[in-house]
CSV table of N, CA and C in Angstrom, one decimal:
chain,number,residue,atom,x,y,z
A,1,UNK,N,-10.9,5.6,-22.6
A,1,UNK,CA,-9.8,4.7,-22.5
A,1,UNK,C,-9.4,4.5,-21.0
A,2,UNK,N,-9.3,3.3,-20.5
A,2,UNK,CA,-8.9,3.1,-19.1
A,2,UNK,C,-7.4,2.8,-19.1
A,3,UNK,N,-6.7,3.7,-18.4
A,3,UNK,CA,-5.2,3.5,-18.3
A,3,UNK,C,-4.9,3.1,-16.9
A,4,UNK,N,-4.0,2.1,-16.8
A,4,UNK,CA,-3.5,1.7,-15.5
A,4,UNK,C,-2.1,2.3,-15.2
A,5,UNK,N,-1.9,2.7,-14.0
A,5,UNK,CA,-0.5,3.2,-13.7
A,5,UNK,C,0.5,2.1,-14.0
A,6,UNK,N,1.6,2.5,-14.7
A,6,UNK,CA,2.6,1.5,-14.9
A,6,UNK,C,3.3,1.0,-13.7
A,7,UNK,N,3.8,-0.2,-13.7
A,7,UNK,CA,4.5,-0.7,-12.5
A,7,UNK,C,6.0,-0.9,-12.9
A,8,UNK,N,6.8,-0.2,-12.1
A,8,UNK,CA,8.3,-0.4,-12.2
A,8,UNK,C,8.7,-1.5,-11.3
A,9,UNK,N,9.6,-2.4,-11.9
A,9,UNK,CA,9.9,-3.6,-11.1
A,9,UNK,C,11.3,-3.5,-10.5
A,10,UNK,N,12.2,-2.8,-11.0
A,10,UNK,CA,13.6,-2.8,-10.5
A,10,UNK,C,14.4,-1.7,-11.2
A,11,UNK,N,15.5,-1.4,-10.7
A,11,UNK,CA,16.5,-0.6,-11.5
A,11,UNK,C,17.3,-1.5,-12.3
A,12,UNK,N,17.3,-1.3,-13.6
A,12,UNK,CA,18.1,-2.1,-14.5
A,12,UNK,C,19.5,-1.7,-14.6
A,13,UNK,N,19.8,-0.4,-14.8
A,13,UNK,CA,21.2,0.1,-14.8
A,13,UNK,C,21.2,1.5,-14.4
A,14,UNK,N,22.4,1.9,-14.0
A,14,UNK,CA,22.8,3.3,-13.7
A,14,UNK,C,24.0,3.6,-14.6
A,15,UNK,N,23.9,4.7,-15.3
A,15,UNK,CA,25.0,5.1,-16.2
A,15,UNK,C,25.9,6.2,-15.6
A,16,UNK,N,27.2,5.9,-15.7
A,16,UNK,CA,28.2,6.9,-15.1
A,16,UNK,C,29.2,7.3,-16.2
A,17,UNK,N,29.6,8.5,-16.2
A,17,UNK,CA,30.6,9.0,-17.1
A,17,UNK,C,31.9,9.3,-16.3
A,18,UNK,N,33.0,8.8,-16.8
A,18,UNK,CA,34.2,8.9,-16.0
A,18,UNK,C,35.2,9.8,-16.8
A,19,UNK,N,36.2,10.3,-16.1
A,19,UNK,CA,37.2,11.2,-16.8
A,19,UNK,C,38.4,10.3,-17.2
A,20,UNK,N,38.7,9.3,-16.4
A,20,UNK,CA,39.9,8.4,-16.7
A,20,UNK,C,39.4,7.0,-16.8
A,21,UNK,N,39.1,6.5,-18.0
A,21,UNK,CA,38.5,5.2,-18.1
A,21,UNK,C,39.2,4.0,-17.4
A,22,UNK,N,40.5,3.9,-17.6
A,22,UNK,CA,41.3,2.8,-17.0
A,22,UNK,C,41.2,2.9,-15.5
A,23,UNK,N,41.4,4.1,-14.9
A,23,UNK,CA,41.3,4.2,-13.5
A,23,UNK,C,39.9,3.9,-12.9
A,24,UNK,N,38.9,4.3,-13.6
A,24,UNK,CA,37.5,4.0,-13.1
A,24,UNK,C,37.2,2.5,-13.3
A,25,UNK,N,37.7,1.9,-14.4
A,25,UNK,CA,37.5,0.5,-14.7
A,25,UNK,C,38.1,-0.3,-13.6
A,26,UNK,N,39.4,0.0,-13.2
A,26,UNK,CA,40.1,-0.7,-12.1
A,26,UNK,C,39.3,-0.5,-10.8
A,27,UNK,N,38.8,0.7,-10.5
A,27,UNK,CA,38.0,0.9,-9.3
A,27,UNK,C,36.8,0.0,-9.2
A,28,UNK,N,36.0,0.1,-10.2
A,28,UNK,CA,34.7,-0.6,-10.2
A,28,UNK,C,34.8,-2.1,-10.3
A,29,UNK,N,35.9,-2.6,-11.0
A,29,UNK,CA,36.1,-4.0,-11.2
A,29,UNK,C,36.9,-4.6,-10.1
A,30,UNK,N,38.1,-4.1,-9.9
A,30,UNK,CA,39.1,-4.7,-9.0
A,30,UNK,C,38.9,-4.3,-7.5
A,31,UNK,N,38.4,-3.1,-7.2
A,31,UNK,CA,38.1,-2.6,-5.9
A,31,UNK,C,36.7,-3.0,-5.4
A,32,UNK,N,35.7,-2.6,-6.2
A,32,UNK,CA,34.3,-2.9,-5.8
A,32,UNK,C,33.8,-4.3,-6.2
A,33,UNK,N,34.5,-5.0,-7.2
A,33,UNK,CA,34.2,-6.3,-7.5
A,33,UNK,C,33.1,-6.5,-8.4
A,34,UNK,N,32.7,-5.5,-9.2
A,34,UNK,CA,31.6,-5.7,-10.2
A,34,UNK,C,32.1,-6.6,-11.4
A,35,UNK,N,31.2,-7.4,-11.9
A,35,UNK,CA,31.5,-8.3,-13.0
A,35,UNK,C,31.4,-7.6,-14.3
A,36,UNK,N,32.4,-7.8,-15.2
A,36,UNK,CA,32.3,-7.2,-16.5
A,36,UNK,C,31.4,-8.1,-17.4
A,37,UNK,N,30.4,-7.5,-18.0
A,37,UNK,CA,29.5,-8.1,-18.9
A,37,UNK,C,29.9,-7.9,-20.3
A,38,UNK,N,30.3,-6.7,-20.6
A,38,UNK,CA,30.7,-6.4,-22.0
A,38,UNK,C,31.6,-5.1,-21.9
A,39,UNK,N,32.5,-5.0,-22.9
A,39,UNK,CA,33.3,-3.8,-23.0
A,39,UNK,C,33.5,-3.5,-24.5
A,40,UNK,N,33.1,-2.3,-24.8
A,40,UNK,CA,33.1,-1.9,-26.2
A,40,UNK,C,33.7,-0.5,-26.4
A,41,UNK,N,34.5,-0.4,-27.4
A,41,UNK,CA,35.0,0.9,-27.8
A,41,UNK,C,34.2,1.4,-29.0
A,42,UNK,N,33.6,2.6,-28.8
A,42,UNK,CA,32.7,3.2,-29.8
A,42,UNK,C,33.5,4.3,-30.5
A,43,UNK,N,34.2,4.0,-31.6
A,43,UNK,CA,35.1,4.9,-32.4
A,43,UNK,C,34.4,6.2,-32.8
A,44,UNK,N,33.2,6.1,-33.2
A,44,UNK,CA,32.5,7.3,-33.7
A,44,UNK,C,32.3,8.4,-32.6
A,45,UNK,N,32.3,7.9,-31.3
A,45,UNK,CA,32.2,8.8,-30.2
A,45,UNK,C,33.5,8.9,-29.4
A,46,UNK,N,34.6,8.2,-29.8
A,46,UNK,CA,35.8,8.2,-29.1
A,46,UNK,C,35.5,7.8,-27.6
A,47,UNK,N,34.7,6.8,-27.4
A,47,UNK,CA,34.2,6.5,-26.1
A,47,UNK,C,34.2,5.0,-25.8
A,48,UNK,N,34.5,4.7,-24.6
A,48,UNK,CA,34.4,3.3,-24.1
A,48,UNK,C,33.0,3.2,-23.4
A,49,UNK,N,32.5,2.0,-23.5
A,49,UNK,CA,31.2,1.6,-22.7
A,49,UNK,C,31.5,0.3,-22.1
A,50,UNK,N,31.5,0.3,-20.8
A,50,UNK,CA,31.8,-0.9,-20.0
A,50,UNK,C,30.5,-1.3,-19.2
A,51,UNK,N,29.9,-2.4,-19.5
A,51,UNK,CA,28.7,-2.9,-18.8
A,51,UNK,C,29.2,-3.8,-17.7
A,52,UNK,N,28.7,-3.4,-16.5
A,52,UNK,CA,29.1,-4.1,-15.2
A,52,UNK,C,27.9,-4.6,-14.5
A,53,UNK,N,28.0,-5.7,-13.7
A,53,UNK,CA,26.8,-6.2,-13.0
A,53,UNK,C,27.2,-6.5,-11.5
A,54,UNK,N,26.1,-6.2,-10.7
A,54,UNK,CA,26.1,-6.6,-9.3
A,54,UNK,C,25.6,-8.0,-9.2
A,55,UNK,N,25.8,-8.7,-8.1
A,55,UNK,CA,25.3,-10.1,-8.0
A,55,UNK,C,23.7,-10.2,-8.2
A,56,UNK,N,23.0,-9.2,-7.9
A,56,UNK,CA,21.5,-9.3,-8.1
A,56,UNK,C,21.0,-9.0,-9.5
A,57,UNK,N,22.0,-8.7,-10.4
A,57,UNK,CA,21.6,-8.4,-11.8
A,57,UNK,C,21.6,-6.9,-12.1
A,58,UNK,N,21.5,-6.0,-11.1
A,58,UNK,CA,21.6,-4.6,-11.4
A,58,UNK,C,22.9,-4.3,-12.1
A,59,UNK,N,22.8,-3.4,-13.1
A,59,UNK,CA,24.0,-3.1,-13.9
A,59,UNK,C,24.4,-1.6,-13.8
A,60,UNK,N,25.7,-1.4,-14.0
A,60,UNK,CA,26.3,-0.1,-14.1
A,60,UNK,C,26.9,0.0,-15.5
A,61,UNK,N,26.6,1.1,-16.2
A,61,UNK,CA,27.3,1.4,-17.5
A,61,UNK,C,28.3,2.4,-17.2
A,62,UNK,N,29.5,2.1,-17.5
A,62,UNK,CA,30.6,3.1,-17.3
A,62,UNK,C,31.0,3.6,-18.7
A,63,UNK,N,30.9,4.9,-18.9
A,63,UNK,CA,31.2,5.5,-20.2
A,63,UNK,C,32.4,6.4,-20.0
A,64,UNK,N,33.2,6.5,-21.1
A,64,UNK,CA,34.3,7.6,-21.2
A,64,UNK,C,33.9,8.4,-22.4
A,65,UNK,N,34.1,9.7,-22.2
A,65,UNK,CA,34.0,10.7,-23.3
A,65,UNK,C,35.1,11.6,-23.3
A,66,UNK,N,35.6,12.1,-24.4
A,66,UNK,CA,36.7,13.1,-24.4
A,66,UNK,C,36.3,14.4,-23.6
A,67,UNK,N,37.0,14.7,-22.6
A,67,UNK,CA,36.9,15.9,-21.8
A,67,UNK,C,35.5,16.2,-21.3
A,68,UNK,N,34.9,15.3,-20.5
A,68,UNK,CA,33.6,15.6,-19.9
A,68,UNK,C,33.8,16.7,-18.8
A,69,UNK,N,32.7,17.5,-18.7
A,69,UNK,CA,32.8,18.6,-17.6
A,69,UNK,C,32.8,17.9,-16.2
A,70,UNK,N,33.4,18.6,-15.3
A,70,UNK,CA,33.5,18.1,-13.9
A,70,UNK,C,32.0,18.0,-13.3
A,71,UNK,N,31.8,17.1,-12.4
A,71,UNK,CA,30.6,17.0,-11.7
A,71,UNK,C,30.5,18.0,-10.6
A,72,UNK,N,29.4,18.8,-10.6
A,72,UNK,CA,29.2,19.7,-9.5
A,72,UNK,C,28.9,19.0,-8.2
A,73,UNK,N,29.7,19.1,-7.2
A,73,UNK,CA,29.4,18.4,-5.9
A,73,UNK,C,29.1,19.3,-4.7
A,74,UNK,N,29.8,20.4,-4.7
A,74,UNK,CA,29.6,21.4,-3.6
A,74,UNK,C,29.3,22.8,-4.1
A,75,UNK,N,28.2,23.4,-3.8
A,75,UNK,CA,27.1,22.8,-3.1
A,75,UNK,C,26.4,21.7,-4.0
A,76,UNK,N,25.7,20.9,-3.3
A,76,UNK,CA,25.0,19.8,-4.0
A,76,UNK,C,24.1,20.4,-5.1
A,77,UNK,N,24.2,19.7,-6.3
A,77,UNK,CA,23.4,20.2,-7.4
A,77,UNK,C,22.2,19.3,-7.6
A,78,UNK,N,21.2,19.7,-8.3
A,78,UNK,CA,20.0,18.9,-8.6
A,78,UNK,C,20.5,17.7,-9.4
A,79,UNK,N,19.7,16.6,-9.3
A,79,UNK,CA,20.1,15.4,-10.1
A,79,UNK,C,20.5,14.3,-9.1
A,80,UNK,N,21.2,13.3,-9.7
A,80,UNK,CA,21.6,12.2,-8.9
A,80,UNK,C,22.5,12.7,-7.7
A,81,UNK,N,22.1,12.3,-6.5
A,81,UNK,CA,22.9,12.7,-5.3
A,81,UNK,C,24.0,11.8,-5.0
A,82,UNK,N,23.7,10.5,-5.0
A,82,UNK,CA,24.7,9.4,-4.8
A,82,UNK,C,24.1,8.1,-5.2
A,83,UNK,N,25.0,7.1,-5.2
A,83,UNK,CA,24.6,5.8,-5.6
A,83,UNK,C,24.9,4.9,-4.3
A,84,UNK,N,23.9,4.1,-3.9
A,84,UNK,CA,24.0,3.3,-2.7
A,84,UNK,C,24.1,1.8,-3.0
A,85,UNK,N,25.0,1.1,-2.4
A,85,UNK,CA,25.2,-0.3,-2.6
A,85,UNK,C,24.8,-1.0,-1.3
A,86,UNK,N,24.1,-2.1,-1.4
A,86,UNK,CA,23.7,-2.9,-0.2
A,86,UNK,C,25.0,-3.8,0.1
A,87,UNK,N,25.3,-3.9,1.3
A,87,UNK,CA,26.4,-4.8,1.8
A,87,UNK,C,25.9,-5.6,3.0
A,88,UNK,N,26.4,-6.8,3.2
A,88,UNK,CA,26.0,-7.6,4.3
A,88,UNK,C,26.9,-7.3,5.5
A,89,UNK,N,28.2,-7.0,5.2
A,89,UNK,CA,29.2,-6.8,6.3
A,89,UNK,C,29.9,-5.5,6.0
A,90,UNK,N,29.3,-4.4,6.6
A,90,UNK,CA,29.8,-3.1,6.4
A,90,UNK,C,31.3,-3.0,6.8
A,91,UNK,N,31.6,-3.5,8.0
A,91,UNK,CA,33.0,-3.3,8.5
A,91,UNK,C,34.0,-4.0,7.6
A,92,UNK,N,33.6,-5.2,7.1
A,92,UNK,CA,34.5,-5.9,6.2
A,92,UNK,C,34.8,-5.1,4.9
A,93,UNK,N,33.7,-4.5,4.3
A,93,UNK,CA,33.9,-3.8,3.1
A,93,UNK,C,34.7,-2.5,3.4
A,94,UNK,N,34.4,-1.8,4.5
A,94,UNK,CA,35.2,-0.6,4.8
A,94,UNK,C,36.6,-1.0,5.0
A,95,UNK,N,36.9,-2.1,5.7
A,95,UNK,CA,38.3,-2.5,5.8
A,95,UNK,C,39.0,-2.7,4.5
A,96,UNK,N,38.3,-3.4,3.6
A,96,UNK,CA,38.8,-3.6,2.2
A,96,UNK,C,39.1,-2.3,1.5
A,97,UNK,N,38.1,-1.4,1.5
A,97,UNK,CA,38.4,-0.1,0.9
A,97,UNK,C,39.6,0.6,1.4
A,98,UNK,N,39.6,0.7,2.8
A,98,UNK,CA,40.7,1.4,3.4
A,98,UNK,C,42.1,0.7,3.1
A,99,UNK,N,42.1,-0.6,3.0
A,99,UNK,CA,43.3,-1.3,2.6
A,99,UNK,C,43.7,-1.0,1.2
A,100,UNK,N,42.8,-0.6,0.4
A,100,UNK,CA,43.1,-0.2,-1.0
A,100,UNK,C,43.2,1.3,-1.2
A,101,UNK,N,43.4,2.0,-0.1
A,101,UNK,CA,43.7,3.5,-0.1
A,101,UNK,C,42.5,4.3,-0.5
A,102,UNK,N,41.3,3.8,-0.2
A,102,UNK,CA,40.1,4.6,-0.5
A,102,UNK,C,39.6,5.2,0.9
A,103,UNK,N,39.5,6.5,0.8
A,103,UNK,CA,39.0,7.2,2.0
A,103,UNK,C,37.5,7.0,2.3
A,104,UNK,N,37.2,6.6,3.5
A,104,UNK,CA,35.8,6.3,3.8
A,104,UNK,C,35.4,7.1,5.0
A,105,UNK,N,34.2,7.7,5.0
A,105,UNK,CA,33.7,8.5,6.1
A,105,UNK,C,33.4,7.5,7.3
A,106,UNK,N,33.3,8.1,8.5
A,106,UNK,CA,32.9,7.3,9.7
A,106,UNK,C,31.5,6.7,9.4
A,107,UNK,N,31.4,5.4,10.0
A,107,UNK,CA,30.1,4.7,9.9
A,107,UNK,C,29.1,5.5,10.7
A,108,UNK,N,27.9,5.6,10.2
A,108,UNK,CA,26.8,6.3,10.9
A,108,UNK,C,25.6,5.3,11.0
A,109,UNK,N,24.6,5.7,11.8
A,109,UNK,CA,23.3,4.9,11.8
A,109,UNK,C,22.2,5.8,11.4
A,110,UNK,N,21.4,5.3,10.4
A,110,UNK,CA,20.3,6.1,9.9
A,110,UNK,C,19.3,6.3,11.0
A,111,UNK,N,18.9,7.5,11.3
A,111,UNK,CA,18.0,7.8,12.4
A,111,UNK,C,16.6,7.2,12.2
A,112,UNK,N,16.2,6.9,11.0
A,112,UNK,CA,14.9,6.4,10.7
A,112,UNK,C,14.8,4.9,10.6
A,113,UNK,N,15.8,4.3,9.9
A,113,UNK,CA,15.8,2.9,9.7
A,113,UNK,C,16.7,2.1,10.7
A,114,UNK,N,17.5,2.8,11.4
A,114,UNK,CA,18.5,2.3,12.3
A,114,UNK,C,19.5,1.3,11.7
A,115,UNK,N,19.7,1.5,10.4
A,115,UNK,CA,20.7,0.7,9.7
A,115,UNK,C,22.0,1.5,9.6
A,116,UNK,N,23.1,0.8,9.5
A,116,UNK,CA,24.4,1.4,9.4
A,116,UNK,C,24.8,1.7,8.0
A,117,UNK,N,25.5,2.8,7.8
A,117,UNK,CA,25.9,3.2,6.4
A,117,UNK,C,27.1,4.1,6.5
A,118,UNK,N,27.8,4.3,5.4
A,118,UNK,CA,28.9,5.2,5.2
A,118,UNK,C,29.0,5.6,3.8
A,119,UNK,N,29.8,6.6,3.5
A,119,UNK,CA,30.1,7.1,2.2
A,119,UNK,C,31.6,7.1,1.8
A,120,UNK,N,31.8,7.0,0.6
A,120,UNK,CA,33.2,7.1,0.0
A,120,UNK,C,33.0,7.6,-1.4
A,121,UNK,N,34.0,7.8,-2.2
A,121,UNK,CA,33.9,8.4,-3.5
A,121,UNK,C,34.6,7.6,-4.6
A,122,UNK,N,34.1,7.6,-5.8
A,122,UNK,CA,34.7,7.0,-6.9
A,122,UNK,C,35.9,7.9,-7.4
A,123,UNK,N,36.7,7.5,-8.4
A,123,UNK,CA,37.8,8.3,-8.8
A,123,UNK,C,37.4,9.7,-9.3
A,124,UNK,N,36.2,9.9,-9.7
A,124,UNK,CA,35.8,11.2,-10.2
A,124,UNK,C,35.0,12.0,-9.1
A,125,UNK,N,35.0,11.5,-7.9
A,125,UNK,CA,34.3,12.2,-6.8
A,125,UNK,C,32.8,11.9,-6.6
A,126,UNK,N,32.3,11.0,-7.4
A,126,UNK,CA,30.9,10.6,-7.2
A,126,UNK,C,30.7,10.0,-5.9
A,127,UNK,N,29.8,10.5,-5.1
A,127,UNK,CA,29.6,9.9,-3.7
A,127,UNK,C,28.9,8.6,-3.9
A,128,UNK,N,29.5,7.6,-3.2
A,128,UNK,CA,28.9,6.2,-3.2
A,128,UNK,C,28.7,5.9,-1.7
A,129,UNK,N,27.6,5.2,-1.5
A,129,UNK,CA,27.1,4.8,-0.1
A,129,UNK,C,27.2,3.3,0.0
A,130,UNK,N,27.6,2.9,1.2
A,130,UNK,CA,27.4,1.5,1.6
A,130,UNK,C,26.3,1.4,2.6
A,131,UNK,N,25.3,0.6,2.4
A,131,UNK,CA,24.2,0.5,3.3
A,131,UNK,C,24.0,-0.9,3.7
A,132,UNK,N,24.2,-1.1,5.0
A,132,UNK,CA,24.3,-2.5,5.5
A,132,UNK,C,22.9,-3.1,5.8
A,133,UNK,N,22.6,-4.2,5.1
A,133,UNK,CA,21.4,-5.0,5.3
A,133,UNK,C,21.9,-6.5,5.5
A,134,UNK,N,22.2,-6.9,6.7
A,134,UNK,CA,22.8,-8.2,7.0
A,134,UNK,C,21.9,-9.3,6.3
A,135,UNK,N,20.6,-9.2,6.4
A,135,UNK,CA,19.8,-10.2,5.7
A,135,UNK,C,19.0,-9.5,4.6
A,136,UNK,N,19.3,-9.9,3.3
A,136,UNK,CA,18.6,-9.2,2.2
A,136,UNK,C,17.1,-9.4,2.2
A,137,UNK,N,16.3,-8.4,1.9
A,137,UNK,CA,14.9,-8.6,1.9
A,137,UNK,C,14.5,-9.5,0.8
A,138,UNK,N,13.4,-10.3,1.0
A,138,UNK,CA,12.9,-11.2,0.0
A,138,UNK,C,11.7,-10.5,-0.7
A,139,UNK,N,11.7,-10.6,-2.0
A,139,UNK,CA,10.6,-10.0,-2.8
A,139,UNK,C,10.0,-11.0,-3.8
């Protein structure tokens, strides 16, 4: 049997679990500007599932569950380290976040790509990165 290596085309979605559904929904929708695709309450799980989209079609699934354990952050644990978003105007996005009382780290330059980036956190402390690509790559 001749098997070909599978080809992955893109990230479809990233799933996040939050501790305070309304606070996280406000953050991702009103602060970060993600579009709501669907919102469903799953009574059997006592859980909300909010499907959000970025302009390129990548989706975030935001879940709430009763009493989820805290995310280990320090020292860094195995698994997802952070989630990075492409932005065209890093300074403009940083200004927007700061004006909405979101603490943002100083902007740095990646020593390998020479691109500017910074980090901030969601309401549950998940590290989020802004990575500046003024012209988005064509694929």
